[in-house]
CSV table of C-alpha atoms and ligand atoms in Angstrom, one decimal:
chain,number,residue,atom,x,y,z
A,1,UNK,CA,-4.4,35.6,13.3
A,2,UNK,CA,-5.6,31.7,14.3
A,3,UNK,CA,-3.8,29.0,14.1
A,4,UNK,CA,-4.3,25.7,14.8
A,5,UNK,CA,-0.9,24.2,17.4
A,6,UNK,CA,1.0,21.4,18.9
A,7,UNK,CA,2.3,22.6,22.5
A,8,UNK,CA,3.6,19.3,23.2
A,9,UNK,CA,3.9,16.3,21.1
A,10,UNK,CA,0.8,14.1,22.2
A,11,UNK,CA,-0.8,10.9,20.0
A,12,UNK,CA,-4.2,11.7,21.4
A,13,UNK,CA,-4.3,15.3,22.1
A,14,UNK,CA,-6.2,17.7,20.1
A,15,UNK,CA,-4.4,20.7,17.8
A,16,UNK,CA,-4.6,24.1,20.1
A,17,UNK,CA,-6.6,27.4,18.5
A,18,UNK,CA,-4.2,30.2,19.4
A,19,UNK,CA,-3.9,34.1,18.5
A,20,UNK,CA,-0.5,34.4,16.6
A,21,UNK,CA,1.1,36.9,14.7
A,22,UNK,CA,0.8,37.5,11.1
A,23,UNK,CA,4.5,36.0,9.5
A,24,UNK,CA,6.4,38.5,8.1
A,25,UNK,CA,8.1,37.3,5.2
A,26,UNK,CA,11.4,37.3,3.8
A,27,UNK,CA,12.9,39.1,0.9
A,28,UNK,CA,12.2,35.3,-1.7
A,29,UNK,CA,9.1,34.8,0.3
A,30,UNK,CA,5.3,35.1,-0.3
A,31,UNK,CA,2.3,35.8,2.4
A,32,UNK,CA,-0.5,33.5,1.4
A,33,UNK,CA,-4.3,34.3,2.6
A,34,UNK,CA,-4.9,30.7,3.3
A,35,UNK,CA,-8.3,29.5,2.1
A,36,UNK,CA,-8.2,26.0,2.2
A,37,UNK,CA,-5.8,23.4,3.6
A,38,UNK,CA,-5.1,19.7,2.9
A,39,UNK,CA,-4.9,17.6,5.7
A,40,UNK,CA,-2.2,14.9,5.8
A,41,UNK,CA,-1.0,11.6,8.4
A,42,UNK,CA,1.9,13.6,7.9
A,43,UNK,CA,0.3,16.3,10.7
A,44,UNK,CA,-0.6,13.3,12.7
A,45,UNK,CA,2.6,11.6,12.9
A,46,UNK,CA,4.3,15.0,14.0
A,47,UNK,CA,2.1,15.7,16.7
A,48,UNK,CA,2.4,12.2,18.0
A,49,UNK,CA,6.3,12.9,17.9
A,50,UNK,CA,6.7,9.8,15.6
A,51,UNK,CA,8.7,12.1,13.3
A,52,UNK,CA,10.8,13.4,15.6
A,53,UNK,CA,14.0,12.1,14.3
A,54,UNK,CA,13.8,12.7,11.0
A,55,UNK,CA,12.1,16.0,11.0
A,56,UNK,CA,12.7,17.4,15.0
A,57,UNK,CA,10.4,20.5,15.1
A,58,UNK,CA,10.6,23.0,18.0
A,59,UNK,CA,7.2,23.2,19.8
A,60,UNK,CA,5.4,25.5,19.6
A,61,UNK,CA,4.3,24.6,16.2
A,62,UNK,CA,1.3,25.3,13.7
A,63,UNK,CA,0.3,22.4,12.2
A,64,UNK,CA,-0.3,21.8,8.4
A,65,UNK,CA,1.3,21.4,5.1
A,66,UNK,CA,-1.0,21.4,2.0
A,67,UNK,CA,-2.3,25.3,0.7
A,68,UNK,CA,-4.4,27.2,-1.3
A,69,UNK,CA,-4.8,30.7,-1.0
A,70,UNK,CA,-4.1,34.1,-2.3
A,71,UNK,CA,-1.0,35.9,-2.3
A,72,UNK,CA,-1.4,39.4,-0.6
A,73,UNK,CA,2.4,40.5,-0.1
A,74,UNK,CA,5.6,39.6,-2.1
A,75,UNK,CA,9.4,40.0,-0.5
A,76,UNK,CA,11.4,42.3,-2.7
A,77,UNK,CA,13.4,39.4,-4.6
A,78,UNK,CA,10.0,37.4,-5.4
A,79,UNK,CA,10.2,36.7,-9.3
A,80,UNK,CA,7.5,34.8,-10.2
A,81,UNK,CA,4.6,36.1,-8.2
A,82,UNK,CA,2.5,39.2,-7.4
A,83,UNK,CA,0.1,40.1,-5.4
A,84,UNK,CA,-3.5,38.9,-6.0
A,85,UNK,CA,-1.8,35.7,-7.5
A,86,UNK,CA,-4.4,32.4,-6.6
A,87,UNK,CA,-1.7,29.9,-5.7
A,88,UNK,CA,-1.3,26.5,-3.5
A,89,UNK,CA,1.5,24.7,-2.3
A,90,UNK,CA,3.3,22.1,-0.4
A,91,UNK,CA,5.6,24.6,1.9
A,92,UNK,CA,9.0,23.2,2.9
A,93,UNK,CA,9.8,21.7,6.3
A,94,UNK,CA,10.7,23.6,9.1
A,95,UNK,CA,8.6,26.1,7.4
A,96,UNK,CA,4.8,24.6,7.6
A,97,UNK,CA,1.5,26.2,9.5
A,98,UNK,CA,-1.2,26.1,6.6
A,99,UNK,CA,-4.0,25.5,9.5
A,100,UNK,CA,-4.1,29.1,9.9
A,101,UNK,CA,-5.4,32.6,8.0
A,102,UNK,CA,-1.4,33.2,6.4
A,103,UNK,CA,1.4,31.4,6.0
A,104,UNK,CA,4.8,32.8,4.7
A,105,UNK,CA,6.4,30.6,1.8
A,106,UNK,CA,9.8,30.8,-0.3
A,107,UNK,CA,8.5,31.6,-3.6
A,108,UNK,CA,10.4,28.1,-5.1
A,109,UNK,CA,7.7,26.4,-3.3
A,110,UNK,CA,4.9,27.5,-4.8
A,111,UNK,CA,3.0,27.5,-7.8
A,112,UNK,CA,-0.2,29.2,-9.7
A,113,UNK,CA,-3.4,27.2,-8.5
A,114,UNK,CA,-4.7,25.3,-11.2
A,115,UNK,CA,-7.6,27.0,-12.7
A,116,UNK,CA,-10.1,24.9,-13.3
A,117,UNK,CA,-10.4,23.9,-9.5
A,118,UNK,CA,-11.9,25.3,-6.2
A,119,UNK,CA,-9.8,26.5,-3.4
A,120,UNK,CA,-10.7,23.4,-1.3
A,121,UNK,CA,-9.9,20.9,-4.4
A,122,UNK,CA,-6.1,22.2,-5.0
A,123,UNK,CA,-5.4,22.5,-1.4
A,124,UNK,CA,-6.4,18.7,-1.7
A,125,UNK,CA,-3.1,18.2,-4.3
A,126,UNK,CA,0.3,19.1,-3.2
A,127,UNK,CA,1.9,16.6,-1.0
A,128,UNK,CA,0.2,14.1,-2.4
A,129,UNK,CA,1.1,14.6,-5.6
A,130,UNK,CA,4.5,15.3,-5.0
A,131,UNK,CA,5.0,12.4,-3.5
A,132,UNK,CA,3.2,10.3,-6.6
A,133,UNK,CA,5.7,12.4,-9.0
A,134,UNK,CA,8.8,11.8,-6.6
A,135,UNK,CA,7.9,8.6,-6.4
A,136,UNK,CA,7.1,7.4,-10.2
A,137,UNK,CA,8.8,10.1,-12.3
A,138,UNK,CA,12.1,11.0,-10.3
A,139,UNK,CA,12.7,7.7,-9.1
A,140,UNK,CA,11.5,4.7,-10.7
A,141,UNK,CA,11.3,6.3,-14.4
A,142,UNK,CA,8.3,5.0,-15.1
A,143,UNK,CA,7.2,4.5,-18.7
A,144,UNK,CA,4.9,3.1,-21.0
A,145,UNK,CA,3.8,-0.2,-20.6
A,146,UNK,CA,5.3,-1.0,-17.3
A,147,UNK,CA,3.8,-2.4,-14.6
A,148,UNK,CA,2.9,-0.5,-11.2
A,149,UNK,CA,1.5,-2.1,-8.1
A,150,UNK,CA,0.1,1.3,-6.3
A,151,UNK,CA,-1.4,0.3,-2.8
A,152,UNK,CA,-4.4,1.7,-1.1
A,153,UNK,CA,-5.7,3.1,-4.4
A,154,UNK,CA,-8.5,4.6,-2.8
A,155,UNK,CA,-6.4,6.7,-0.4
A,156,UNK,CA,-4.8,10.7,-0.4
A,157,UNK,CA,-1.5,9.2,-2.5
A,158,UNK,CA,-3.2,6.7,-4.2
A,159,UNK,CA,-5.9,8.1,-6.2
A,160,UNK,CA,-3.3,10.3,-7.9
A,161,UNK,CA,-0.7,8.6,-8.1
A,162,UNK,CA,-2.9,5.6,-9.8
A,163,UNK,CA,-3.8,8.8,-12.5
A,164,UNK,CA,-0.2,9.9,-13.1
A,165,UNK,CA,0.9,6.6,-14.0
A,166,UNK,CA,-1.8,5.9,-16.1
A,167,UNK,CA,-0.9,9.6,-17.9
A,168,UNK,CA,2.5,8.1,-18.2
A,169,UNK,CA,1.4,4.9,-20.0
A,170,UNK,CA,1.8,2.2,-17.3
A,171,UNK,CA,-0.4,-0.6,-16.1
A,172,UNK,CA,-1.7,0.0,-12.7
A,173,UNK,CA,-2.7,-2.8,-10.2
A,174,UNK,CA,-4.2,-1.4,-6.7
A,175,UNK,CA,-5.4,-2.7,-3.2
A,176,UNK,CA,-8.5,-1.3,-2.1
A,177,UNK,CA,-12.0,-2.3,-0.4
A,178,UNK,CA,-14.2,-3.3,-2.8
A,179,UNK,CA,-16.9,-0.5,-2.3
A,180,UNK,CA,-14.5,1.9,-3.4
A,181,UNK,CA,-13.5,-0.5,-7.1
A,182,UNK,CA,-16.2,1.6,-9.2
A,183,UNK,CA,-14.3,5.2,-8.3
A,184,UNK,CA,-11.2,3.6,-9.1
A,185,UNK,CA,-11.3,2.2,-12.5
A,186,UNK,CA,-13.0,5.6,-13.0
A,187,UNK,CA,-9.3,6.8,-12.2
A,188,UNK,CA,-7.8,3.9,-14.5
A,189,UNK,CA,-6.9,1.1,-12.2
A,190,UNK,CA,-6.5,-2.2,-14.3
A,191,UNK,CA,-5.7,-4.7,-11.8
A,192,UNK,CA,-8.0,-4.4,-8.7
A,193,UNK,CA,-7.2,-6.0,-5.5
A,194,UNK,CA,-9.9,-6.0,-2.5
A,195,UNK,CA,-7.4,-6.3,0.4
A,196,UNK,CA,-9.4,-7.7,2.9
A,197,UNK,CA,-10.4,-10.9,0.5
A,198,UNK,CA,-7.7,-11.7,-2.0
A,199,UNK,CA,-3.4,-11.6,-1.3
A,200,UNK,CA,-2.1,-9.6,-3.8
A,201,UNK,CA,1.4,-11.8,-4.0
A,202,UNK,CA,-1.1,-14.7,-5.3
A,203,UNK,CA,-2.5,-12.2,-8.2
A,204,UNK,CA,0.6,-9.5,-9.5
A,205,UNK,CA,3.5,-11.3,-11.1
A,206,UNK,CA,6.8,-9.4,-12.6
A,207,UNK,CA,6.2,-6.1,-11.5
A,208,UNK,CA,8.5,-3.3,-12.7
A,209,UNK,CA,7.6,-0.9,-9.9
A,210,UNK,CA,5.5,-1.1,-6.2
A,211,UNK,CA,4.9,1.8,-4.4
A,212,UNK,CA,4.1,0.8,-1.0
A,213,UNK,CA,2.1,2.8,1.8
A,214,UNK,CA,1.7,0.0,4.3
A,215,UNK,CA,3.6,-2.0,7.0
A,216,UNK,CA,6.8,-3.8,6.7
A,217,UNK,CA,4.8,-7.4,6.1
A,218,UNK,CA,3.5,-5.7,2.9
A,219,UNK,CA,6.6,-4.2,1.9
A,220,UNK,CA,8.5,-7.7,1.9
A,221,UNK,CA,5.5,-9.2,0.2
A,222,UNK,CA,5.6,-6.5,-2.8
A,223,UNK,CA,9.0,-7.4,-3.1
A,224,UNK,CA,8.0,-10.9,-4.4
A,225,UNK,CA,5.9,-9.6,-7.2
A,226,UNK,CA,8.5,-7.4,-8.5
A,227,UNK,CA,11.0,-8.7,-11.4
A,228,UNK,CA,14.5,-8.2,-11.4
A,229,UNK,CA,15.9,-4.9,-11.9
A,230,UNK,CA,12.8,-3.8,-10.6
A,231,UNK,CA,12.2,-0.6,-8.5
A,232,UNK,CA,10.9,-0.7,-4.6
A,233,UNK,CA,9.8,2.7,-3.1
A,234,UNK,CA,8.2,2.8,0.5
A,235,UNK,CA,6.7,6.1,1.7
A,236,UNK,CA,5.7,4.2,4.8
A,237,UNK,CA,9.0,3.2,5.9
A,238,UNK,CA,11.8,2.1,6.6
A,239,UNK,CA,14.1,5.2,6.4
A,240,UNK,CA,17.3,4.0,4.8
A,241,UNK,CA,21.0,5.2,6.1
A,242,UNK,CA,21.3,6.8,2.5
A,243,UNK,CA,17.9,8.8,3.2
A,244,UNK,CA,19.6,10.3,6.5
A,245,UNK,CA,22.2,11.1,4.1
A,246,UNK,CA,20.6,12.9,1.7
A,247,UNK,CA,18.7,15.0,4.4
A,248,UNK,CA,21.4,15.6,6.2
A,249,UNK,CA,20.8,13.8,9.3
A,250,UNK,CA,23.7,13.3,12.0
A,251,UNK,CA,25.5,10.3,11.8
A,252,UNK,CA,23.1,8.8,14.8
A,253,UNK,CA,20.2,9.0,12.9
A,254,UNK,CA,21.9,7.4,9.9
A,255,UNK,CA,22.9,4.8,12.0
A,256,UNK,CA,19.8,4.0,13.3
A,257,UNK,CA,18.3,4.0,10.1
A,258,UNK,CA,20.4,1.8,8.4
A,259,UNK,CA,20.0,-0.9,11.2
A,260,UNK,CA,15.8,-0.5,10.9
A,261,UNK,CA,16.3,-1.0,7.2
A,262,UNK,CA,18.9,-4.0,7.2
A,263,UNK,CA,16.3,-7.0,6.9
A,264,UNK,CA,14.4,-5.0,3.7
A,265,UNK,CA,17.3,-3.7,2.0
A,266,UNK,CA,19.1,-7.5,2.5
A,267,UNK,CA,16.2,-8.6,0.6
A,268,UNK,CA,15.7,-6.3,-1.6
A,269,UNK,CA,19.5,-6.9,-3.0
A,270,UNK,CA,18.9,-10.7,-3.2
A,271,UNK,CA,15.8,-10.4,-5.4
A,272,UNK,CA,18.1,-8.1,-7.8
A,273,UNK,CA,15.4,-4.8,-6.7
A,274,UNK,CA,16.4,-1.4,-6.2
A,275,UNK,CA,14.9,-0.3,-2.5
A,276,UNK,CA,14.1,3.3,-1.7
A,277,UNK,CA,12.6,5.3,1.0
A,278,UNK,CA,11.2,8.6,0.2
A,279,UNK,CA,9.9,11.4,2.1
A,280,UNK,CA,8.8,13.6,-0.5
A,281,UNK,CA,9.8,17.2,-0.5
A,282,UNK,CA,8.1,20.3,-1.4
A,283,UNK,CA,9.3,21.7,-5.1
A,284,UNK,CA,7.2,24.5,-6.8
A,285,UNK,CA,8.3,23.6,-10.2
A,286,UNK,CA,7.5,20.1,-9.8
A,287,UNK,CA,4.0,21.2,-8.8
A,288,UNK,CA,3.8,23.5,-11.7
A,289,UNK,CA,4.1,20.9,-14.3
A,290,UNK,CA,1.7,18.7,-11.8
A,291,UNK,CA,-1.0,22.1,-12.3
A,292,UNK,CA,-0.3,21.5,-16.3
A,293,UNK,CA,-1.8,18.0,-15.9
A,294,UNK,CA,-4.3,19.3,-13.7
A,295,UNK,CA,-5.3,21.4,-16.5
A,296,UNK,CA,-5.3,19.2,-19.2
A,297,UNK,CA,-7.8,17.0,-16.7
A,298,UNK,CA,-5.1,14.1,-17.0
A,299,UNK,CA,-5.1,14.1,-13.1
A,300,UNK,CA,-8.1,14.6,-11.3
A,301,UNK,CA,-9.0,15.9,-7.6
A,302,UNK,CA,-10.1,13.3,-5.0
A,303,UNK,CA,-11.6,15.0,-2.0
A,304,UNK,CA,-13.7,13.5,0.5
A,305,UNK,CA,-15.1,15.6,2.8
A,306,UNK,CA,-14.1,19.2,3.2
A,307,UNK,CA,-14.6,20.9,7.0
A,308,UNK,CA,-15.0,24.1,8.6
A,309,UNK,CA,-11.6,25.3,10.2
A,310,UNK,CA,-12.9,25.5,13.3
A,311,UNK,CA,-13.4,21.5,13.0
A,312,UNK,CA,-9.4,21.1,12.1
A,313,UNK,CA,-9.6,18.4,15.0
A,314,UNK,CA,-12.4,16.5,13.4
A,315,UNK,CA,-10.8,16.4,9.7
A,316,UNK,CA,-7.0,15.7,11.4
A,317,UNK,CA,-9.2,12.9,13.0
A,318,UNK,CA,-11.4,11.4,10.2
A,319,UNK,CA,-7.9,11.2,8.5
A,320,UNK,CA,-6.5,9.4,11.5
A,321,UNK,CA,-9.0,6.5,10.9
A,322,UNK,CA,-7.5,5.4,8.2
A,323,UNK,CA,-10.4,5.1,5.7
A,324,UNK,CA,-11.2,8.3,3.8
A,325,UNK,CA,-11.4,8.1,0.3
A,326,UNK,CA,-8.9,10.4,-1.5
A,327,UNK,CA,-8.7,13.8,1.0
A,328,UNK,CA,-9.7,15.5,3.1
A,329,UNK,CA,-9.7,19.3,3.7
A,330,UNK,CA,-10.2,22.5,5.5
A,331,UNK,CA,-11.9,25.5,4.5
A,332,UNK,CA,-10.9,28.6,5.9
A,333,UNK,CA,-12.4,31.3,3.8
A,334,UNK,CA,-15.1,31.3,1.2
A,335,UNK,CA,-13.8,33.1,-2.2
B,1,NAP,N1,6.9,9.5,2.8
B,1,NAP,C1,6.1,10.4,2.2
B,1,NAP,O1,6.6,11.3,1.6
B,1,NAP,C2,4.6,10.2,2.4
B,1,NAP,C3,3.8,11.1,1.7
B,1,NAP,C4,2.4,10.9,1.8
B,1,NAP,C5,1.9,9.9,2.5
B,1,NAP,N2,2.8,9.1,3.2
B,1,NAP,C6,2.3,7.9,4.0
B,1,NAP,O2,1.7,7.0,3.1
B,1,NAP,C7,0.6,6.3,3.8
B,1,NAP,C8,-0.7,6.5,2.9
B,1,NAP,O3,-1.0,7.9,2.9
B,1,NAP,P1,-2.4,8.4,2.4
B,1,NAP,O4,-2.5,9.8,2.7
B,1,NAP,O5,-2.6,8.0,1.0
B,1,NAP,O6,-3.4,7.6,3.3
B,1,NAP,P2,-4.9,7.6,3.5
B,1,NAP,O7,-5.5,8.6,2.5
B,1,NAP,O8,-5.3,7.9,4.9
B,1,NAP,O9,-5.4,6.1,3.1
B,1,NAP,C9,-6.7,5.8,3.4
B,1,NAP,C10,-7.1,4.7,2.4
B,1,NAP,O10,-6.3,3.5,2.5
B,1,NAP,C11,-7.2,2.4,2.4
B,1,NAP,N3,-6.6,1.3,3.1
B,1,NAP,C12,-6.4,1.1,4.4
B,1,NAP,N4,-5.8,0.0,4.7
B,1,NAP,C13,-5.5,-0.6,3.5
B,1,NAP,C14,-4.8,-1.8,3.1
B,1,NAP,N5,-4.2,-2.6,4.0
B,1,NAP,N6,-4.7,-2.0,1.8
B,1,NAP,C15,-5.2,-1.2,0.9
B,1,NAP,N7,-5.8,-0.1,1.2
B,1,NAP,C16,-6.0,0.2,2.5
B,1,NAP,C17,-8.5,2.8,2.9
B,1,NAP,O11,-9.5,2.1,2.3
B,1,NAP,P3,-10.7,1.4,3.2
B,1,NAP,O12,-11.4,2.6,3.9
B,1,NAP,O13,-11.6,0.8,2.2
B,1,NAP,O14,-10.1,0.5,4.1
B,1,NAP,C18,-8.6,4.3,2.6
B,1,NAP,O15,-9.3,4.6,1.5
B,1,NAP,C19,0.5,6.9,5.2
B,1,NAP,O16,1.3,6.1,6.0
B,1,NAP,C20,1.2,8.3,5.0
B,1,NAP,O17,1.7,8.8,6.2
B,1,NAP,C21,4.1,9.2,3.1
């Protein structure tokens, strides 16, 4: 089969096409027909080698970690799926490669593709909205009538996780370029921000919770509009020491980690606010309930541009710039 690959880890470099073997699964594993494929900074960052502490990958690697796709072989302990099953999902580290015709995934990764969207629309889902359900449901509890500060609205995380909170009742302020303010109180953004005219810490007062996607000078700023008690999660960074824990990093890497967060977490405890790094984590069931929502049109798709998988280098580097609105994805098959 193709597959799109890192050889070596390389900022600049473009993905390799190379002829690899079909995986063959495990007994609790699924083979997915790929037909579509998010694309994520995530693939980015690990082909750079930026990642390479937290998540060190042996090289060769297919790249990739958003699906949707058919299910054409089931291991003999798979429970929950059969063959001919349209499904998508976020497949765990250390066991990516969704820029390619099949992937192998444990079936607790996956889930039944929502049915009211295309093959190119739920690959567009999983890791970002995992990450807005890790994020706002598992660790900040958000409820109705809190207030959210969701940054960069407009992009892959953003434009659901501005819809889930709204589904869970919350008031949701976002940064974003003006041109893009129509599509997102479309989505339910209440507070909007254009963050290349206005500073948000002059506008958001007494937050409850900030997720923050941007650099360190944002982070300590979004502390300042959050109230006591108040709940700080970065998906940007810094890793905490307690995050190396929980993944199980050597004591090094927790080291390290709990130096680069020192400053944030010291402030972050003198304002009375509860800091977290997460690195979300792929979780079928979580993405089930995600497909209910999907289904009930609570959360909709936000896809930008979809491209031929032969132009896997193009999408992975309109992502890189930094500007698309929602995602971006990769068609591999027509259905
Ligand atoms: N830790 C995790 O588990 C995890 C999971 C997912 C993502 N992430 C990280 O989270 C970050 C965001 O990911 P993403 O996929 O949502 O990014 P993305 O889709 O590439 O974000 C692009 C969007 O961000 C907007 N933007 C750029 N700079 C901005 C700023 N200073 N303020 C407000 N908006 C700005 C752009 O709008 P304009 O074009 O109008 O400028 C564009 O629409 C990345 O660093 C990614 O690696 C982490």
């Amino acid at each position: 089969m193709k597959a799109f690959r890192i050889n070596k880890y390389d900022k600049k470099g473009d993905l390799q096409l190379a002829d690899v073997p079909v995986p063959i699964i495990k007994d609790n594993e699924v083979l997915v027909e790929i037909h579509a494929s998010g694309v994520n900074l995530l693939d980015s960052k690990i082909k750079s080698g930026e990642f390479k502490l937290i998540l060190p990958y042996k090289l060769p690697l297919t790249l990739g970690h958003d699906v949707a796709g058919v299910i054409t072989q089931v291991g003999g302990q798979v429970k929950k799926f059969k063959v001919g099953d349209e499904v998508y999902s976020r497949p765990a580290d250390h066991h990516i490669g969704t820029f390619a015709d099949y992937i192998a995934i444990n079936e607790k990764d996956v889930a039944l593709k929502p049915k009211n969207l295309t093959m190119e629309e739920a690959a567009s889902i999983p890791l970002v909205a995992l990450t807005a359900w890790q994020a706002l449901v598992e660790i900040a509890h958000l409820k109705k009538d809190q207030k959210v500060f969701i940054q960069a609205g407009s992009g892959g995380v953003g434009t659901i996780a501005i819809q889930l909170a709204k589904h869970l009742g919350a008031t949701v302020a976002t940064t974003a370029s003006e041109k893009s303010f129509g599509m997102l109180k479309n989505l339910g953004a209440d507070v909007l921000i254009d963050y290349k005219k206005e500073d948000f810490e002059s506008i958001l007062k007494d937050y409850d919770v900030v997720l923050n996607s941007q650099d360190n000078k944002t982070l300590e700023k979004s502390l300042r509009i959050l109230k006591p008690g108040a709940t700080a999660i970065s998906i940007s960074g810094p890793p905490t020491g307690d995050f190396a824990k929980a993944i199980g990093a050597p004591w090094f890497v927790k080291l390290i980690l709990s130096l680069i967060s020192y400053g944030i977490r010291k402030k972050a405890k003198k304002l009375g606010i509860d800091y977290s790094f997460l690195l979300m984590r792929a979780d079928g069931r979580q993405l089930q309930e995600i497909s209910k929502l999907i289904e009930q049109i609570a959360i909709k798709p936000v896809v930008d541009k979809v491209f031929p998988f032969d132009q896997t280098n193009e999408a992975l580097k309109y992502v890189e710039s930094g500007h698309a609105k929602g995602k971006v994805v990769v068609r591999k098959r027509e259905r």
